[in-house]
Short mmCIF file of N, CA and C in Angstrom, two decimals:
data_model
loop_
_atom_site.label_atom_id
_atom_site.label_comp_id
_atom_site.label_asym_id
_atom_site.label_seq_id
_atom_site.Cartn_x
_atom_site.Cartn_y
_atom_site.Cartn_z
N UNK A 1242 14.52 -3.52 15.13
CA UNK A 1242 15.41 -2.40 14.97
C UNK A 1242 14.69 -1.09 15.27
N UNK A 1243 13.32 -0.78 14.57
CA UNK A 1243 12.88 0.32 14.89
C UNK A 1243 12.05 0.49 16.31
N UNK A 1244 11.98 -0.74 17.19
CA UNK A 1244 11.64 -0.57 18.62
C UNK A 1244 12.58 0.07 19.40
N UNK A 1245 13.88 -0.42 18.83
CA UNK A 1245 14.80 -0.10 19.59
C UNK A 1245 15.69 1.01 19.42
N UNK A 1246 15.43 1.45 18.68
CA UNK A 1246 15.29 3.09 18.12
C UNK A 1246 14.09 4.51 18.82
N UNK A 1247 12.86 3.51 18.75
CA UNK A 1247 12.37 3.86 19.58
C UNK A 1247 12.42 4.36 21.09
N UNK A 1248 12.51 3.48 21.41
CA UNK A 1248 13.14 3.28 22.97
C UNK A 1248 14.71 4.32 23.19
N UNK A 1249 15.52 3.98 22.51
CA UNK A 1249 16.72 4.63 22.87
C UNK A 1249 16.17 6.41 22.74
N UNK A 1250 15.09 6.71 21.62
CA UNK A 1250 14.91 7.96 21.76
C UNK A 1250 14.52 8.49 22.77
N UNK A 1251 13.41 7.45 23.23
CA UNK A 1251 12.90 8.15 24.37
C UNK A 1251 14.08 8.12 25.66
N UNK A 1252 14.79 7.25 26.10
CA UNK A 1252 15.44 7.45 26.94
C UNK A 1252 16.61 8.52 26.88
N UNK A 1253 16.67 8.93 26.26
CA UNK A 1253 17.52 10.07 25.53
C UNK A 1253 16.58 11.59 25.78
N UNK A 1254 16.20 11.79 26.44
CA UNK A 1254 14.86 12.75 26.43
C UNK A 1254 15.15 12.48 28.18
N UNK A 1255 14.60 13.74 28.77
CA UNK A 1255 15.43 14.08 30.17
C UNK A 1255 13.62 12.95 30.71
N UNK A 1256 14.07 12.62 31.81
CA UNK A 1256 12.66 12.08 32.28
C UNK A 1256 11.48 12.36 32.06
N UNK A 1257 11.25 13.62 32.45
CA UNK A 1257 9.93 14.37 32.46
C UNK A 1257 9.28 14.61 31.33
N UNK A 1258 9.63 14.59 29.86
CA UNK A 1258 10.05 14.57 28.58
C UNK A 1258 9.69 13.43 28.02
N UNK A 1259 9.67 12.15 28.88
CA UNK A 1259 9.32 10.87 28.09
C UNK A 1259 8.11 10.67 27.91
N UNK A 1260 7.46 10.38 26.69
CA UNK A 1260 6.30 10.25 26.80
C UNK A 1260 5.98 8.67 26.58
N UNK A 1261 6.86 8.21 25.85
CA UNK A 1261 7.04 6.46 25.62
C UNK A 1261 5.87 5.91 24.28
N UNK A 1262 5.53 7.02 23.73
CA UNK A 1262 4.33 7.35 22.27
C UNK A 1262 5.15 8.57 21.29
N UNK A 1263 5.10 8.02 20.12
CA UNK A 1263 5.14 9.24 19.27
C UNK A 1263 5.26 8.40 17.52
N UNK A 1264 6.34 9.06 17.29
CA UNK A 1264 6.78 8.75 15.53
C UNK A 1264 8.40 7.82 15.72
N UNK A 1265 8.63 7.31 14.44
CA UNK A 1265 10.12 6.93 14.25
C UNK A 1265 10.17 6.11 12.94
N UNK A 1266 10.65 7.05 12.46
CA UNK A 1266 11.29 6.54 10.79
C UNK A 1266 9.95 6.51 9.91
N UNK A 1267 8.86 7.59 10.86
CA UNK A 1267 7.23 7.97 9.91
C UNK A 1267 6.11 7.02 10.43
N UNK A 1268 6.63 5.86 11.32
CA UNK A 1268 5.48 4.67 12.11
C UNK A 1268 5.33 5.20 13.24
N UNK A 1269 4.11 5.28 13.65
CA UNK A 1269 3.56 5.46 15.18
C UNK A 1269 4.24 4.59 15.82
N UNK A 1270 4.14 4.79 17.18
CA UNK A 1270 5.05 3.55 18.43
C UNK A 1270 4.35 4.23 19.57
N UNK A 1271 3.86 3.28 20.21
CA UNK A 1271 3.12 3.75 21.95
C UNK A 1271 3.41 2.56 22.64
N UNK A 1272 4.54 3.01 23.81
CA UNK A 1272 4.84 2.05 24.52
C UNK A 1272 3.81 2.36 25.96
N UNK A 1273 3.27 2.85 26.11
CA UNK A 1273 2.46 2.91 27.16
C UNK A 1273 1.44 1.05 27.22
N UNK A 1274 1.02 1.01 28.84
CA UNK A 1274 0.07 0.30 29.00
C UNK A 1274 -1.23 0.77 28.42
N UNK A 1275 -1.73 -0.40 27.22
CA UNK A 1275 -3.09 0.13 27.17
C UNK A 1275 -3.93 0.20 28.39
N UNK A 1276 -5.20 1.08 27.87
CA UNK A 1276 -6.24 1.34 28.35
C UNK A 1276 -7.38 0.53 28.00
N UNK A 1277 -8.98 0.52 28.45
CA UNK A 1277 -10.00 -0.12 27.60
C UNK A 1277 -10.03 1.01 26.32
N UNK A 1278 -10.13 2.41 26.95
CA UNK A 1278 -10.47 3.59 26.16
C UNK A 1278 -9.12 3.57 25.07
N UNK A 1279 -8.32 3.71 25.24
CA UNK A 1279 -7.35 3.14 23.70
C UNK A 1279 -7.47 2.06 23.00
N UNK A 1280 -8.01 1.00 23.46
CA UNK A 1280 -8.24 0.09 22.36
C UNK A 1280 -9.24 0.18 22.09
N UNK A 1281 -10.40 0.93 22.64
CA UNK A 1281 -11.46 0.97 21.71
C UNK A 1281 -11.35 2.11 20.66
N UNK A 1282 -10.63 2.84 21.17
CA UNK A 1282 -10.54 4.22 20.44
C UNK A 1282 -9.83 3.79 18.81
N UNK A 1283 -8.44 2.34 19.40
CA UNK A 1283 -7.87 1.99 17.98
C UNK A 1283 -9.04 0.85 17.56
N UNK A 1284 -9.48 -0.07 17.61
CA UNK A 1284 -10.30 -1.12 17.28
C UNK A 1284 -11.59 -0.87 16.74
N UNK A 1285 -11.94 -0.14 17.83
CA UNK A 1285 -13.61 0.50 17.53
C UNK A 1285 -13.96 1.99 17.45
N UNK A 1286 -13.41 2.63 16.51
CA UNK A 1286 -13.62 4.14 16.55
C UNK A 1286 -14.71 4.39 15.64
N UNK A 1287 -16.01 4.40 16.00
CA UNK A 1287 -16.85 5.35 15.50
C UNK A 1287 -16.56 6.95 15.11
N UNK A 1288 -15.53 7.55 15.77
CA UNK A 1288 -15.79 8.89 15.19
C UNK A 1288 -15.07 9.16 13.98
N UNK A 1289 -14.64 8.29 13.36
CA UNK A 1289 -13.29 8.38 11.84
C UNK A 1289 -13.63 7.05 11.70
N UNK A 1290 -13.40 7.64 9.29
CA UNK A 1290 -14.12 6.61 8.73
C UNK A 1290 -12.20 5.96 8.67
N UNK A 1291 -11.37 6.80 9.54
CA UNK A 1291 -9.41 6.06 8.89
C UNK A 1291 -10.32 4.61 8.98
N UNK A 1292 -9.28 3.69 8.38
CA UNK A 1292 -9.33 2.31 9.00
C UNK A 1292 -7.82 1.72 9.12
N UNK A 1293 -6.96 2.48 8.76
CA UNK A 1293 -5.57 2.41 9.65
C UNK A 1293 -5.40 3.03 10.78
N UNK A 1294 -5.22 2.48 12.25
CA UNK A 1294 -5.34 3.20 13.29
C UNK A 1294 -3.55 3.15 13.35
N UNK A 1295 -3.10 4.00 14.50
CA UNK A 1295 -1.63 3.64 15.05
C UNK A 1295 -1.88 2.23 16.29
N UNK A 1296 -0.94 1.30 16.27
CA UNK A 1296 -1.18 0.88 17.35
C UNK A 1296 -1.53 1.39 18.27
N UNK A 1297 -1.89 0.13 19.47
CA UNK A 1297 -2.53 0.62 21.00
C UNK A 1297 -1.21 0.13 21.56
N UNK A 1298 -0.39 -0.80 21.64
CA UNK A 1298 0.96 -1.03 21.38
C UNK A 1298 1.79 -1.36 20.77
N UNK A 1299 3.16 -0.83 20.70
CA UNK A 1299 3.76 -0.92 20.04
C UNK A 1299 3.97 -0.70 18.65
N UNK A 1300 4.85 -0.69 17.48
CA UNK A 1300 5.16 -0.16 16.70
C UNK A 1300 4.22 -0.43 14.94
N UNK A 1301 3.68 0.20 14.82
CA UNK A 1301 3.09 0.42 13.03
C UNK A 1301 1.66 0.96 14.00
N UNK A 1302 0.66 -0.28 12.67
CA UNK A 1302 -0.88 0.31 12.71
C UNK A 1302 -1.75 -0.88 13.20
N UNK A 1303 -2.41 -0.92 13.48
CA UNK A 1303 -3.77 -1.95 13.67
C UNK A 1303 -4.92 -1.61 12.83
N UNK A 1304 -5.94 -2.14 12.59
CA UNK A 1304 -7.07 -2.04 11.76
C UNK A 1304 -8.50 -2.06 12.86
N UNK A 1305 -8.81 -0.58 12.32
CA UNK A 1305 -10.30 0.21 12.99
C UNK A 1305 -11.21 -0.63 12.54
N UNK A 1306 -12.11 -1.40 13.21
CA UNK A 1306 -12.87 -2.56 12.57
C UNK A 1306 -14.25 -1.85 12.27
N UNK A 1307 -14.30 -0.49 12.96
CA UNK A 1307 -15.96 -0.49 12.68
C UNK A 1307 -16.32 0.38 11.61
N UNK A 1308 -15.65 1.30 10.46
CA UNK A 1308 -15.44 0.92 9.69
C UNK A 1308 -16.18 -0.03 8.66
N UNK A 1309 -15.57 -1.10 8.61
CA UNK A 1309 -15.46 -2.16 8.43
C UNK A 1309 -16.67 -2.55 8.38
N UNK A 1310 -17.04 -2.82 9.42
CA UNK A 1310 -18.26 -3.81 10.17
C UNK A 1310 -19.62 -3.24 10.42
N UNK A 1311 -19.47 -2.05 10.60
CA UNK A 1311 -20.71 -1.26 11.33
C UNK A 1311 -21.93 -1.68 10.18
N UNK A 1312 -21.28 -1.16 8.72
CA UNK A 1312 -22.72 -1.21 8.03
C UNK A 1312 -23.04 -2.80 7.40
N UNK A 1313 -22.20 -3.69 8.10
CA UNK A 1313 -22.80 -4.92 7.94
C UNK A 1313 -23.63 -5.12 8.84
N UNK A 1314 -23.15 -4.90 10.10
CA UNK A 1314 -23.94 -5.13 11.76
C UNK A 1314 -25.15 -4.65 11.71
N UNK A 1315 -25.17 -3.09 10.77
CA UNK A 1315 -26.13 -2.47 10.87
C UNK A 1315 -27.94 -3.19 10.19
N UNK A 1316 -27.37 -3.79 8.91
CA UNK A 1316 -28.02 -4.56 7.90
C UNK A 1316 -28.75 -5.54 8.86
N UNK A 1317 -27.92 -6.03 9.56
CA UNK A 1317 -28.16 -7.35 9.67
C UNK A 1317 -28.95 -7.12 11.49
N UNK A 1318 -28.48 -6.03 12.01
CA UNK A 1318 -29.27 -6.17 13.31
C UNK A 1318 -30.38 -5.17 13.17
#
């Protein structure tokens, strides 16, 4: 329901206007093709301790692993 909410917004928005990324009903949504540099940016972001990222597609969040992981990796390598 909220993809398709999504979507209808953006197509509702004159062409030039679409960006096919933003908010809806307070959840991130990026319909764009990822990148390497967006999924590392959501997966592996060293520069923020968030560890809720917005998706790299599609609608809510994914989880920033490094975070997470770094000061185990760190220990251990």
């Amino acid at each position: 329901m909220l993809i398709g909410a999504a979507v209808l917004d953006q197509l509702h928005r004159p062409a030039q206007q679409r960006t096919w990324y933003g908010r809806i009903a307070g959840l991130p949504y990026d319909f764009r093709l990822p990148t390497v540099e967006r999924v590392r940016a959501t997966f592996w972001n060293k520069n923020t301790s968030r560890l809720f990222m917005p998706q790299v597609f599609g609608v809510g969040w994914s989880i920033n692993f490094y975070p997470l992981l770094h000061p185990i990796l760190e220990n251990v390598l």
